[in-house]
Tab-separated table of C-alpha atoms in Angstrom:
chain	number	residue	atom	x	y	z
A	580	MET	CA	117.691	110.845	89.322
A	581	VAL	CA	115.007	113.407	87.947
A	582	VAL	CA	114.679	116.874	88.902
A	583	ASP	CA	112.226	117.877	85.915
A	584	MET	CA	111.739	121.654	85.301
A	585	GLY	CA	109.167	121.774	82.781
A	586	SER	CA	108.641	123.505	79.447
A	587	ALA	CA	108.178	127.409	78.771
A	588	THR	CA	104.640	126.258	76.826
A	589	GLU	CA	103.025	124.806	79.928
A	590	THR	CA	99.926	126.762	81.017
A	591	HIS	CA	100.288	126.226	84.353
A	592	PRO	CA	104.098	125.821	85.443
A	593	GLN	CA	105.038	125.406	89.315
A	594	ASN	CA	108.194	126.627	90.752
A	595	LEU	CA	110.302	123.810	93.097
A	596	ASN	CA	108.933	125.549	96.022
A	597	ALA	CA	106.121	122.432	96.631
A	598	LEU	CA	108.981	119.943	96.093
A	599	PHE	CA	111.407	121.514	99.223
A	600	ASN	CA	108.744	123.320	101.211
A	601	PRO	CA	105.460	121.590	101.719
A	602	THR	CA	103.032	122.016	103.609
A	603	SER	CA	101.134	119.020	102.830
A	604	VAL	CA	102.756	115.786	101.759
A	605	ALA	CA	100.577	112.839	100.624
A	606	VAL	CA	102.672	109.565	100.624
A	607	ILE	CA	100.859	107.151	98.035
A	608	GLY	CA	101.988	103.743	98.553
A	609	ALA	CA	101.902	104.216	102.505
A	610	SER	CA	101.876	100.943	104.234
A	611	PRO	CA	100.704	98.998	107.616
A	612	ARG	CA	103.288	96.573	106.908
A	613	LYS	CA	106.320	96.607	109.175
A	614	GLY	CA	109.899	97.159	107.012
A	615	ALA	CA	107.563	98.489	104.021
A	616	ILE	CA	109.144	101.607	102.102
A	617	GLY	CA	106.013	103.419	102.659
A	618	ARG	CA	105.568	102.747	106.288
A	619	GLU	CA	109.040	103.570	106.569
A	620	ILE	CA	108.658	107.179	104.940
A	621	VAL	CA	105.346	108.270	106.732
A	622	TYR	CA	107.499	107.147	110.168
A	623	ASN	CA	110.483	109.308	108.943
A	624	MET	CA	108.315	112.204	108.385
A	625	MET	CA	106.723	111.984	111.519
A	626	LYS	CA	109.978	111.199	113.670
A	627	GLY	CA	111.630	113.988	112.037
A	628	GLY	CA	109.030	116.927	112.797
A	629	PHE	CA	107.673	117.378	109.621
A	630	THR	CA	105.341	120.548	110.249
A	631	GLY	CA	103.237	119.854	107.683
A	632	LYS	CA	100.276	117.838	107.112
A	633	ILE	CA	100.876	114.345	106.474
A	634	TYR	CA	98.205	112.375	104.601
A	635	PRO	CA	98.958	108.117	104.067
A	636	VAL	CA	97.305	107.035	100.984
A	637	HIS	CA	96.574	102.843	100.716
A	638	PRO	CA	93.520	101.181	99.248
A	639	LYS	CA	92.553	99.306	102.427
A	640	ALA	CA	94.447	100.553	105.546
A	641	SER	CA	92.169	102.965	107.636
A	642	HIS	CA	95.207	104.286	109.668
A	643	ILE	CA	99.205	104.208	109.194
A	644	HIS	CA	100.795	104.841	112.790
A	645	GLU	CA	98.474	107.049	113.976
A	646	LEU	CA	97.413	108.972	111.009
A	647	LYS	CA	94.276	108.365	109.024
A	648	ALA	CA	94.800	106.887	105.794
A	649	TYR	CA	92.615	107.713	102.601
A	650	ARG	CA	91.955	105.194	99.755
A	651	SER	CA	92.664	107.619	97.031
A	652	VAL	CA	94.981	111.210	97.012
A	653	THR	CA	91.355	112.532	95.457
A	654	GLU	CA	89.700	111.906	98.629
A	655	ILE	CA	92.019	113.824	100.752
A	656	SER	CA	89.964	116.991	101.495
A	657	GLY	CA	92.634	119.604	101.623
A	658	PRO	CA	95.349	120.693	99.138
A	659	VAL	CA	97.907	118.620	99.096
A	660	ASP	CA	101.565	120.145	97.593
A	661	LEU	CA	103.756	117.364	97.539
A	662	ALA	CA	102.992	113.292	96.748
A	663	VAL	CA	105.177	110.658	97.259
A	664	VAL	CA	104.883	107.725	95.049
A	665	ILE	CA	105.758	104.389	96.061
A	666	VAL	CA	103.387	101.858	94.705
A	667	PRO	CA	104.224	99.605	92.161
A	668	GLN	CA	105.097	100.712	88.340
A	669	ARG	CA	102.556	99.593	86.568
A	670	TYR	CA	99.988	102.124	88.951
A	671	VAL	CA	102.302	104.794	88.778
A	672	LEU	CA	101.020	106.937	85.565
A	673	THR	CA	97.381	106.397	87.238
A	674	VAL	CA	98.727	108.110	90.563
A	675	ILE	CA	100.456	110.877	88.484
A	676	ASN	CA	96.942	111.706	86.684
A	677	GLU	CA	94.907	111.575	90.071
A	678	CYS	CA	97.814	114.176	91.509
A	679	GLY	CA	96.879	116.165	88.244
A	680	ASN	CA	93.598	115.993	88.807
A	681	LYS	CA	93.863	117.252	92.729
A	682	SER	CA	96.408	119.748	91.530
A	683	VAL	CA	99.209	118.524	93.667
A	684	LYS	CA	102.387	120.457	92.633
A	685	ALA	CA	105.163	118.473	93.004
A	686	VAL	CA	106.209	114.713	93.271
A	687	ILE	CA	108.846	112.383	94.372
A	688	VAL	CA	108.764	108.839	92.577
A	689	ILE	CA	110.441	106.183	94.425
A	690	THR	CA	109.129	103.217	92.177
A	691	ALA	CA	111.670	102.120	89.825
A	692	GLY	CA	111.707	100.258	86.467
A	693	TYR	CA	111.769	103.072	84.383
A	694	LYS	CA	115.055	104.167	82.457
A	695	GLU	CA	117.619	102.307	84.324
A	696	SER	CA	115.782	99.051	83.519
A	697	GLY	CA	116.141	98.961	79.716
A	698	LYS	CA	114.344	100.329	76.359
A	699	GLU	CA	111.081	99.650	78.005
A	700	GLY	CA	111.690	101.137	80.981
A	701	ALA	CA	112.717	104.069	78.900
A	702	LYS	CA	109.577	104.357	77.490
A	703	LEU	CA	107.772	104.131	80.489
A	704	GLU	CA	109.866	107.084	81.851
A	705	GLU	CA	108.780	109.234	78.765
A	706	GLU	CA	105.327	108.569	79.183
A	707	LEU	CA	105.595	109.470	82.689
A	708	LEU	CA	107.352	113.248	81.915
A	709	ALA	CA	104.792	113.581	79.514
A	710	ALA	CA	102.178	113.023	82.234
A	711	ILE	CA	104.059	115.418	84.542
A	712	ARG	CA	104.358	118.316	82.161
A	713	ARG	CA	100.968	118.000	81.070
A	714	HIS	CA	99.723	118.636	84.692
A	715	GLY	CA	102.049	121.575	84.714
A	716	MET	CA	104.167	119.671	88.248
A	717	ARG	CA	107.531	119.084	89.503
A	718	MET	CA	109.520	116.022	89.667
A	719	LEU	CA	112.033	114.120	91.939
A	720	GLY	CA	113.174	110.644	90.353
A	721	PRO	CA	111.544	108.224	89.438
A	722	ASN	CA	114.048	105.312	91.072
A	723	CYS	CA	114.799	107.654	93.807
A	724	PHE	CA	115.780	107.641	97.403
A	725	GLY	CA	113.432	110.929	98.403
A	726	LEU	CA	114.314	114.152	99.884
A	727	ILE	CA	115.223	115.561	102.908
A	728	ASN	CA	114.741	119.424	103.932
A	729	MET	CA	116.149	120.278	107.825
A	730	ASN	CA	115.023	124.052	107.871
A	731	PRO	CA	113.265	124.132	111.129
A	732	ASP	CA	110.267	125.689	109.621
A	733	VAL	CA	109.678	122.723	107.739
A	734	ARG	CA	111.499	119.397	108.980
A	735	LEU	CA	110.450	117.176	105.966
A	736	ASN	CA	112.485	113.683	105.687
A	737	ALA	CA	110.890	112.275	102.411
A	738	THR	CA	113.107	109.291	102.405
A	739	PHE	CA	113.182	105.441	103.797
A	740	SER	CA	116.927	105.932	105.375
A	741	PRO	CA	117.447	104.066	108.346
A	742	VAL	CA	119.621	106.741	109.583
A	743	GLN	CA	118.012	109.870	111.019
A	744	PRO	CA	120.412	113.167	109.869
A	745	VAL	CA	121.495	116.012	111.940
A	746	PRO	CA	120.210	119.091	111.068
A	747	GLY	CA	123.284	121.981	109.844
A	748	ASN	CA	124.822	123.728	107.155
A	749	VAL	CA	125.675	121.091	103.997
A	750	ALA	CA	123.604	119.992	101.632
A	751	LEU	CA	124.091	116.927	99.389
A	752	LEU	CA	122.986	115.706	95.946
A	753	SER	CA	123.713	112.021	95.378
A	754	GLN	CA	122.870	110.014	92.710
A	755	SER	CA	123.436	106.821	95.206
A	756	GLY	CA	120.888	106.749	97.762
A	757	ALA	CA	122.919	104.014	99.546
A	758	PHE	CA	126.118	106.328	99.284
A	759	GLY	CA	123.897	109.437	100.530
A	760	VAL	CA	123.384	107.252	103.542
A	761	THR	CA	126.799	105.856	104.268
A	762	ILE	CA	127.472	109.858	103.952
A	763	MET	CA	124.560	110.772	106.638
A	764	GLU	CA	125.834	108.240	108.773
A	765	HIS	CA	129.965	109.237	108.958
A	766	MET	CA	128.339	113.014	109.002
A	767	GLY	CA	126.200	112.190	112.155
A	768	ARG	CA	129.054	110.675	113.694
A	769	VAL	CA	131.626	113.738	113.280
A	770	LYS	CA	128.573	115.477	114.097
A	771	ILE	CA	128.593	117.377	110.867
A	772	GLY	CA	124.872	118.364	110.000
A	773	PHE	CA	122.545	118.420	106.811
A	774	SER	CA	120.423	121.261	105.709
A	775	TYR	CA	119.326	119.376	102.386
A	776	PHE	CA	120.044	115.794	101.133
């Protein structure tokens, strides 16, 4: 997992506010197909009661759940604070550049196939980080589970977790999504809630 903090040479650096407290989120790679990660993330955001705007992005679908879908992040008329990226690895860099052109402030890259997959993946991750820094964005990922902010003013569940979190006062940072879900399930059973995940 990487939370890229950028560098001092950026011309328009962003803080982490758009990552943790977005008012609008584009889910790029949202899917109408049952069981798809992109569908589950949109569902979790809706079910969790996200207080901002949700923009599903899919090249062909007109709607994901009951939300209007867009063919590209650049077709969204309003501002986008955060983009959740779930497209195949070969399209990620294109999507990141589109996000940069749209002035998206932060991205969560769920897509895998980077440093964890070997030397070629490590090279691709360097290219991804270079694009993120060039556009002055912040990134969580790649190959990550997403994040949750249970603050009642935000209520963001940008994960594909099958478990709905309970709000509370514990923040958890996990290298493993599977381990995180196990902890979330246990904490739900013993009535201990999350602030951030």
